[in-house]
Coordinates of C-alpha atoms in Angstrom, one line a residue:
Chain V
X1 CA 17.5 8.1 15.7
X2 CA 19.3 6.3 13.0
X3 CA 18.4 6.9 9.4
X4 CA 19.0 3.3 8.5
X5 CA 18.5 0.4 11.0
X6 CA 19.5 -3.1 9.8
X7 CA 18.7 -5.7 12.4
X8 CA 19.8 -9.3 12.2
X9 CA 19.1 -9.6 8.4
X10 CA 19.5 -12.9 6.7
X11 CA 19.0 -13.7 3.0
X12 CA 19.5 -16.9 0.9
X13 CA 19.4 -17.7 -2.7
X14 CA 18.1 -21.2 -2.6
X15 CA 20.4 -23.1 -0.2
X16 CA 23.1 -20.5 -0.5
X17 CA 22.9 -18.1 2.4
X18 CA 24.5 -14.8 1.4
X19 CA 23.6 -12.7 4.5
X20 CA 23.8 -14.3 7.9
X21 CA 22.4 -12.0 10.6
X22 CA 23.7 -8.6 9.6
X23 CA 23.1 -5.7 11.9
X24 CA 24.1 -2.1 11.1
X25 CA 22.9 1.3 12.1
X26 CA 23.6 4.4 10.1
X27 CA 23.1 7.9 11.4
X28 CA 22.0 10.8 9.3
X29 CA 24.9 12.4 7.4
X30 CA 27.2 9.3 7.8
X31 CA 29.2 8.0 4.9
X32 CA 29.7 4.3 5.4
X33 CA 32.0 2.3 3.1
X34 CA 31.2 -1.4 2.9
X35 CA 34.2 -3.4 1.7
X36 CA 34.9 -7.1 1.3
X37 CA 35.7 -9.8 -1.2
X38 CA 33.2 -10.4 -4.1
X39 CA 30.6 -12.9 -2.8
X40 CA 30.8 -11.5 0.8
X41 CA 27.3 -10.2 0.5
X42 CA 28.0 -6.5 0.4
X43 CA 26.1 -5.7 -2.8
X44 CA 23.2 -7.9 -1.7
X45 CA 23.0 -6.0 1.6
X46 CA 22.9 -2.7 -0.3
X47 CA 20.1 -3.9 -2.7
X48 CA 18.1 -5.1 0.4
X49 CA 18.1 -1.5 1.8
X50 CA 15.9 -0.2 -1.1
X51 CA 13.9 -3.4 -1.4
X52 CA 15.3 -4.5 -4.7
X53 CA 16.0 -7.8 -2.9
X54 CA 13.7 -9.4 -0.4
X55 CA 15.1 -10.7 2.9
X56 CA 14.1 -13.8 4.7
X57 CA 14.7 -12.7 8.3
X58 CA 15.4 -9.6 10.3
X59 CA 14.2 -6.1 9.6
X60 CA 15.5 -3.1 7.7
X61 CA 14.1 0.3 8.5
X62 CA 14.9 3.5 6.5
X63 CA 13.8 6.7 8.2
X64 CA 11.6 4.6 10.5
X65 CA 9.8 2.8 7.6
X66 CA 10.1 -0.9 7.5
X67 CA 11.4 -1.9 4.1
X68 CA 10.7 -5.7 4.3
X69 CA 7.0 -5.3 5.1
X70 CA 4.4 -6.1 2.4
X71 CA 2.3 -3.1 3.6
X72 CA 5.1 -0.7 2.9
X73 CA 4.8 1.4 -0.3
X74 CA 8.2 0.7 -1.9
X75 CA 7.5 3.4 -4.4
X76 CA 7.4 6.1 -1.7
X77 CA 10.4 4.6 0.0
X78 CA 12.5 4.6 -3.2
X79 CA 11.8 8.3 -3.7
X80 CA 13.9 8.8 -0.6
X81 CA 16.6 6.2 -1.3
X82 CA 18.7 6.8 -4.4
X83 CA 20.8 4.0 -5.8
X84 CA 23.6 4.2 -8.3
X85 CA 24.7 1.0 -10.0
X86 CA 28.0 -0.4 -11.2
X87 CA 26.8 -0.5 -14.8
X88 CA 25.2 3.0 -14.7
X89 CA 21.8 1.7 -16.0
X90 CA 20.9 4.9 -17.8
X91 CA 17.9 4.6 -20.1
X92 CA 19.6 4.4 -23.5
X93 CA 16.5 5.6 -25.5
X94 CA 16.2 8.9 -23.5
X95 CA 18.4 12.0 -23.6
X96 CA 20.3 13.0 -20.5
X97 CA 17.6 15.5 -19.6
X98 CA 14.8 12.9 -20.0
X99 CA 16.8 10.3 -18.0
X100 CA 16.9 12.8 -15.1
X101 CA 13.4 14.3 -15.4
X102 CA 11.5 11.0 -16.0
X103 CA 11.0 10.1 -12.4
X104 CA 10.4 13.6 -11.1
X105 CA 7.8 14.1 -13.8
X106 CA 6.1 10.7 -13.6
X107 CA 6.5 9.9 -9.9
X108 CA 6.6 13.3 -8.3
X109 CA 4.3 15.0 -10.9
X110 CA 6.7 17.9 -11.4
X111 CA 5.9 20.2 -14.2
X112 CA 8.2 19.7 -17.3
X113 CA 9.9 23.1 -16.9
X114 CA 10.3 22.7 -13.2
X115 CA 11.8 19.2 -13.7
X116 CA 14.2 20.6 -16.4
X117 CA 15.4 23.3 -14.0
X118 CA 16.1 20.6 -11.5
X119 CA 18.0 18.6 -14.2
X120 CA 20.1 21.6 -15.0
X121 CA 20.9 22.1 -11.3
X122 CA 21.9 18.5 -10.6
X123 CA 23.9 18.3 -13.9
X124 CA 25.8 21.4 -12.8
X125 CA 26.6 19.6 -9.5
X126 CA 28.2 16.7 -11.4
X127 CA 29.9 19.1 -13.9
X128 CA 27.9 18.1 -17.0
X129 CA 25.6 21.0 -17.6
X130 CA 26.6 21.1 -21.3
X131 CA 25.3 17.5 -21.8
X132 CA 21.6 18.2 -21.1
X133 CA 20.6 17.1 -24.6
X134 CA 23.2 14.4 -25.2
X135 CA 22.3 10.7 -25.3
X136 CA 24.0 8.1 -23.0
X137 CA 25.7 6.4 -25.9
X138 CA 27.5 9.7 -26.7
X139 CA 29.1 10.0 -23.3
X140 CA 32.1 8.3 -21.8
X141 CA 31.7 5.8 -18.9
X142 CA 32.7 8.4 -16.3
X143 CA 30.2 10.9 -17.7
X144 CA 27.4 8.3 -17.8
X145 CA 28.0 7.4 -14.2
X146 CA 27.9 11.1 -13.3
X147 CA 24.6 11.4 -15.1
X148 CA 23.4 8.4 -13.1
X149 CA 24.4 10.2 -9.9
X150 CA 22.6 13.3 -11.1
X151 CA 19.5 11.3 -12.0
X152 CA 19.4 10.0 -8.4
X153 CA 20.1 13.4 -6.9
X154 CA 17.1 14.9 -8.8
X155 CA 14.7 12.9 -6.6
X156 CA 16.1 14.7 -3.6
X157 CA 16.8 11.5 -1.7
X158 CA 17.6 11.3 2.0
X159 CA 19.9 8.4 1.5
X160 CA 22.1 7.3 -1.4
X161 CA 23.4 3.9 -2.1
X162 CA 26.4 3.4 -4.4
X163 CA 27.1 -0.2 -5.7
X164 CA 30.7 -0.3 -6.8
X165 CA 30.1 2.8 -8.9
X166 CA 33.7 3.0 -10.2
X167 CA 34.3 -0.7 -10.8
X168 CA 33.2 -0.7 -14.5
X169 CA 35.3 2.4 -15.3
X170 CA 38.8 2.7 -16.8
X171 CA 41.2 3.8 -14.1
X172 CA 41.6 7.3 -15.6
X173 CA 37.8 7.8 -15.4
X174 CA 37.3 6.8 -11.8
X175 CA 38.8 10.1 -10.5
X176 CA 36.0 12.3 -12.0
X177 CA 33.3 10.0 -10.4
X178 CA 35.1 10.0 -7.0
X179 CA 35.2 13.8 -7.1
X180 CA 31.5 13.9 -7.5
X181 CA 31.0 11.4 -4.7
X182 CA 33.2 13.7 -2.5
X183 CA 31.1 16.7 -3.2
X184 CA 27.9 14.8 -2.5
X185 CA 29.4 13.6 0.8
X186 CA 30.5 17.2 1.7
X187 CA 26.9 18.4 1.2
X188 CA 25.9 16.2 4.1
X189 CA 24.3 13.3 2.2
X190 CA 23.9 10.0 4.0
X191 CA 25.7 7.5 1.9
X192 CA 26.4 3.8 1.9
X193 CA 29.0 2.8 -0.6
X194 CA 30.1 -0.6 -1.6
X195 CA 33.5 0.1 -2.9
X196 CA 37.0 -1.1 -3.7
X197 CA 38.3 2.5 -3.4
X198 CA 40.2 2.3 -0.1
X199 CA 41.6 5.8 -0.6
X200 CA 38.1 7.2 -0.8
X201 CA 36.9 5.1 2.1
X202 CA 39.8 6.4 4.2
X203 CA 39.3 10.1 3.4
X204 CA 35.5 10.3 3.3
X205 CA 34.2 7.3 5.0
X206 CA 33.1 8.1 8.6
X207 CA 33.0 4.4 9.0
X208 CA 34.2 1.3 7.3
X209 CA 32.3 -2.0 7.4
X210 CA 34.2 -5.1 6.4
X211 CA 32.0 -8.0 5.3
X212 CA 33.2 -11.6 5.1
X213 CA 31.1 -14.7 4.3
X214 CA 27.7 -13.0 4.8
X215 CA 28.6 -11.3 8.2
X216 CA 30.0 -8.0 9.3
X217 CA 33.4 -9.2 10.3
X218 CA 35.0 -5.9 11.4
X219 CA 33.8 -2.3 11.5
X220 CA 34.9 1.0 13.0
X221 CA 36.1 4.4 12.3
X222 CA 37.5 4.4 8.7
X223 CA 41.1 5.5 9.2
X224 CA 41.7 3.3 12.2
X225 CA 40.2 0.1 10.7
X226 CA 42.1 0.5 7.5
X227 CA 45.4 1.4 9.3
X228 CA 45.2 -1.3 12.0
X229 CA 43.0 -4.2 10.9
X230 CA 42.3 -6.5 13.9
X231 CA 41.2 -9.7 12.2
X232 CA 43.5 -11.7 9.9
X233 CA 40.7 -11.8 7.2
X234 CA 40.7 -8.0 6.9
X235 CA 44.5 -8.0 6.9
X236 CA 44.5 -10.5 4.0
X237 CA 41.8 -8.5 2.2
X238 CA 43.6 -5.2 2.6
X239 CA 47.0 -6.5 1.5
X240 CA 45.3 -8.0 -1.6
X241 CA 43.5 -4.8 -2.7
X242 CA 46.2 -2.4 -1.8
X243 CA 48.9 -4.2 -3.8
Chain H
X1 CA -21.8 -19.1 -70.2
X2 CA -18.1 -18.9 -70.5
X3 CA -16.5 -15.5 -70.8
X4 CA -13.0 -14.4 -71.5
X5 CA -10.5 -13.6 -68.8
X6 CA -9.9 -9.9 -69.6
X7 CA -8.8 -6.7 -68.2
X8 CA -12.1 -6.2 -66.5
X9 CA -11.5 -9.4 -64.5
X10 CA -8.1 -8.1 -63.5
X11 CA -9.7 -4.9 -62.3
X12 CA -12.2 -7.0 -60.2
X13 CA -9.4 -8.9 -58.7
X14 CA -7.6 -5.8 -57.7
X15 CA -10.8 -4.4 -56.3
X16 CA -11.3 -7.6 -54.2
X17 CA -7.7 -7.2 -52.9
X18 CA -8.9 -4.2 -50.9
X19 CA -11.0 -6.7 -48.8
X20 CA -7.8 -8.6 -48.3
X21 CA -6.2 -5.4 -47.0
X22 CA -9.3 -4.5 -44.9
X23 CA -9.3 -8.0 -43.3
X24 CA -5.6 -7.8 -42.7
X25 CA -5.9 -4.3 -41.1
X26 CA -8.7 -5.4 -38.8
X27 CA -7.0 -8.7 -37.9
X28 CA -3.7 -6.9 -37.3
X29 CA -5.4 -4.4 -35.0
X30 CA -7.2 -7.1 -33.1
X31 CA -4.0 -9.2 -32.9
X32 CA -2.0 -6.2 -31.7
X33 CA -4.4 -5.3 -28.8
X34 CA -4.7 -8.9 -27.6
X35 CA -1.1 -9.7 -28.4
X36 CA 0.2 -6.8 -26.3
X37 CA -1.9 -7.9 -23.4
X38 CA -0.7 -11.5 -23.7
X39 CA 3.0 -10.4 -23.9
X40 CA 2.6 -8.2 -20.8
X41 CA 0.8 -10.9 -18.9
X42 CA 3.5 -13.3 -19.8
X43 CA 6.2 -11.2 -18.1
X44 CA 4.4 -10.0 -15.0
X45 CA 5.5 -11.5 -11.7
X46 CA 2.0 -13.0 -11.2
X47 CA 2.2 -16.7 -11.9
X48 CA -1.5 -17.5 -12.7
X49 CA -1.6 -14.7 -15.4
X50 CA 1.7 -16.0 -16.9
X51 CA 0.2 -19.5 -17.1
X52 CA -3.0 -18.3 -18.6
X53 CA -1.1 -16.4 -21.3
X54 CA 1.3 -19.2 -22.0
X55 CA -1.5 -21.7 -22.2
X56 CA -3.5 -19.5 -24.6
X57 CA -0.4 -19.0 -26.8
X58 CA 0.4 -22.8 -26.9
X59 CA -3.2 -23.7 -27.6
X60 CA -3.7 -21.3 -30.5
X61 CA -0.2 -21.9 -32.0
X62 CA -0.9 -25.7 -31.8
X63 CA -4.2 -25.6 -33.8
X64 CA -4.7 -24.8 -37.4
X65 CA -6.1 -21.4 -38.4
X66 CA -8.6 -23.1 -40.6
X67 CA -10.0 -24.9 -37.6
X68 CA -10.5 -21.6 -35.8
X69 CA -12.3 -20.2 -38.8
X70 CA -14.7 -23.2 -38.9
X71 CA -15.1 -23.2 -35.2
X72 CA -16.2 -19.6 -35.1
X73 CA -18.2 -19.5 -38.3
X74 CA -20.0 -22.8 -37.9
X75 CA -19.6 -23.4 -34.2
X76 CA -20.9 -20.1 -32.7
X77 CA -24.3 -20.3 -34.6
X78 CA -24.9 -23.6 -32.8
X79 CA -24.5 -21.7 -29.5
X80 CA -27.1 -19.3 -30.7
X81 CA -24.7 -16.6 -31.8
X82 CA -25.0 -15.9 -35.5
X83 CA -21.9 -14.5 -37.2
X84 CA -21.4 -13.2 -40.7
X85 CA -18.2 -14.1 -42.5
X86 CA -16.7 -10.7 -41.8
X87 CA -17.0 -11.0 -38.1
X88 CA -16.0 -14.7 -38.0
X89 CA -12.9 -13.9 -40.1
X90 CA -11.9 -10.9 -38.0
X91 CA -12.3 -12.8 -34.7
X92 CA -10.5 -15.9 -36.0
X93 CA -7.6 -14.0 -37.4
X94 CA -7.3 -11.9 -34.2
X95 CA -7.2 -15.0 -32.0
X96 CA -4.6 -16.6 -34.3
X97 CA -2.5 -13.4 -34.7
X98 CA -2.5 -12.5 -31.0
X99 CA -0.8 -15.7 -30.1
X100 CA 2.0 -15.0 -32.6
X101 CA 2.4 -11.3 -31.8
X102 CA 2.1 -12.1 -28.1
X103 CA 5.1 -14.4 -28.4
X104 CA 7.1 -12.1 -30.7
X105 CA 6.5 -9.1 -28.3
X106 CA 7.2 -11.2 -25.2
X107 CA 10.6 -12.0 -26.7
X108 CA 11.2 -8.3 -27.4
X109 CA 10.2 -7.3 -23.9
X110 CA 12.4 -9.9 -22.2
X111 CA 15.4 -8.9 -24.3
X112 CA 15.6 -5.7 -22.3
X113 CA 18.1 -6.2 -19.5
X114 CA 16.7 -6.8 -16.0
X115 CA 18.9 -3.8 -14.8
X116 CA 16.6 -1.4 -16.8
X117 CA 13.6 -2.6 -14.7
X118 CA 15.7 -2.2 -11.6
X119 CA 16.8 1.3 -12.5
X120 CA 13.2 2.3 -13.1
X121 CA 12.0 0.7 -9.9
X122 CA 14.8 2.3 -7.9
X123 CA 13.5 5.7 -9.0
X124 CA 10.1 5.0 -7.7
X125 CA 8.4 4.0 -11.0
X126 CA 5.5 1.5 -10.7
X127 CA 5.6 -1.7 -12.7
X128 CA 3.2 -0.1 -15.3
X129 CA 5.4 3.0 -15.5
X130 CA 8.5 1.0 -15.9
X131 CA 6.8 -0.8 -18.8
X132 CA 5.5 2.3 -20.4
X133 CA 8.5 4.6 -20.1
X134 CA 11.5 2.3 -20.0
X135 CA 10.9 -1.2 -21.3
X136 CA 8.3 -0.9 -24.1
X137 CA 10.1 2.1 -25.9
X138 CA 13.3 0.1 -26.0
X139 CA 11.7 -3.1 -27.1
X140 CA 9.9 -1.5 -30.0
X141 CA 13.1 -1.3 -32.0
X142 CA 13.6 -5.0 -31.5
X143 CA 10.0 -5.9 -32.2
X144 CA 9.5 -4.0 -35.5
X145 CA 11.3 -6.4 -38.0
X146 CA 9.6 -9.6 -36.8
X147 CA 6.2 -7.8 -36.5
X148 CA 6.4 -6.7 -40.2
X149 CA 7.4 -10.3 -41.0
X150 CA 4.2 -11.4 -39.2
X151 CA 2.2 -8.9 -41.2
X152 CA 3.3 -10.5 -44.4
X153 CA 2.2 -13.9 -43.1
X154 CA -1.1 -12.4 -42.1
X155 CA -1.8 -11.0 -45.6
X156 CA -1.2 -14.4 -47.2
X157 CA -3.2 -16.2 -44.6
X158 CA -6.3 -14.1 -45.1
X159 CA -6.8 -16.2 -48.2
X160 CA -8.1 -18.9 -45.9
X161 CA -11.1 -16.7 -45.2
X162 CA -12.3 -17.6 -48.7
X163 CA -13.5 -21.0 -47.3
X164 CA -16.2 -19.4 -45.2
X165 CA -17.4 -17.3 -48.1
X166 CA -15.6 -14.1 -47.3
X167 CA -15.0 -12.5 -50.7
X168 CA -11.4 -11.3 -50.8
X169 CA -8.7 -11.7 -53.4
X170 CA -8.6 -15.5 -53.3
X171 CA -12.4 -16.0 -53.3
X172 CA -12.7 -13.5 -56.1
X173 CA -10.1 -15.6 -57.9
X174 CA -12.1 -18.7 -57.4
X175 CA -15.2 -17.1 -58.8
X176 CA -13.4 -15.7 -61.8
X177 CA -11.7 -19.0 -62.5
X178 CA -15.1 -20.7 -62.4
X179 CA -16.6 -18.2 -64.8
X180 CA -13.8 -18.1 -67.3
X181 CA -12.3 -21.6 -67.1
X182 CA -8.8 -20.0 -67.1
X183 CA -7.6 -21.0 -63.7
X184 CA -3.9 -20.8 -64.6
X185 CA -4.2 -17.2 -65.8
X186 CA -6.5 -16.2 -63.0
X187 CA -4.4 -17.6 -60.2
X188 CA -1.1 -16.3 -61.6
X189 CA -2.8 -12.9 -61.5
X190 CA -3.9 -13.5 -57.9
X191 CA -0.4 -14.5 -57.0
X192 CA 1.0 -11.4 -58.6
X193 CA -1.4 -9.2 -56.6
X194 CA -0.4 -10.9 -53.3
X195 CA 3.2 -10.5 -54.2
X196 CA 2.7 -6.8 -55.0
X197 CA 1.3 -6.4 -51.5
X198 CA 3.9 -8.4 -49.6
X199 CA 7.1 -7.6 -51.4
X200 CA 7.4 -4.0 -50.4
X201 CA 6.7 -5.1 -46.8
X202 CA 9.4 -7.7 -46.9
X203 CA 11.9 -5.2 -48.3
X204 CA 10.9 -2.7 -45.6
X205 CA 11.4 -5.3 -42.9
X206 CA 14.8 -6.1 -44.3
X207 CA 15.9 -2.5 -44.4
X208 CA 14.6 -2.0 -40.8
X209 CA 16.6 -5.1 -39.7
X210 CA 19.7 -3.6 -41.3
X211 CA 19.2 -0.2 -39.8
X212 CA 18.6 -1.5 -36.3
X213 CA 21.6 -3.8 -36.6
X214 CA 23.8 -0.9 -37.3
X215 CA 22.4 1.1 -34.4
X216 CA 23.4 -1.6 -31.9

């Protein structure tokens, strides 16, 4: 059974239809890179998967649970679906430790010492165990994004969504974040990444999905799709981002 | 019998000022509780609650405080509810203050980026938990300077309670002026006492504003 099943999903903002019948199945352990021009609907699709954006038609299921159903407890769903944003969205008034332990304590009712132990462990995984008591403003962009990934990991999600997580970073800082993404992927996490990092998509994406004007225009095994694009739109897109 | 305006009168005025402070404290507490509720209703994704809060704020801000005082002090007894000046003043000032604090705090809450709500929601926090752990702690910094500013307004406005016979600083001033026929000296003294209460607060508010500006 697929972990994520997206069936014929459509979404509009007013008269502007951003998703036009998107279908996509993602198996457990898959790393799917979603690429496409800005405005192609790729970030919107990602935000629909954890229910941040409602959809007007179609269904989205995560682990068998229908996301776009008023009866669904989105709080429970979101404990299993982590998301990391382009702009980090750390809580600036909380230390790194509190950023990470807030949801485990409040939502999962973990004991403070237990939550802190988890925080240490996930920070070690992103290589920032010495920043436990720092505040977000004291960290570089790359470090903040790694804390955001750790914060998401602390909830022990089954699926992680990454929304252009390196796009707000200076080029010399993207490497450290990509390395963390690689290690998360190697641990077997199911991941959907909206990304402009074609190199990463090629090396770690089991699949690449190219979105164009609200539809999935082309998809397939990462290396093959990127090496030999079939549609002229993907060719144009790739030559634009690779040069 | 006309007496002199002496030190003893000044002492009486200062003593009356504690009722000004007491009324301010009660009114501020009432305004804060109601105001927080109004501010939160105003930003919830539930339209009827938003409208209710917005209408309340518009209605109260669009009517004079003095009218509220009269309405509660003279109006409620007609409906069979007798109120003493203390309760009437406390209620009127709470109603009035909540509309202003509600609006100030709504502004502070909405100044926090939508992405902070999203980050909280994505971690599985409920709406109430997002407010409590993420949004309110961040908006307090923004809300403090205008809230202190409002407190200064409140202290000065409590003088209106004199018209329903609540004996605070201004009412005591009226009584003293009537007894001594030295209105100028009396009201200068009254003004000085108000200033002594408000000035430190204004300074504090300014320094807070500077500090929070630097922190941004």
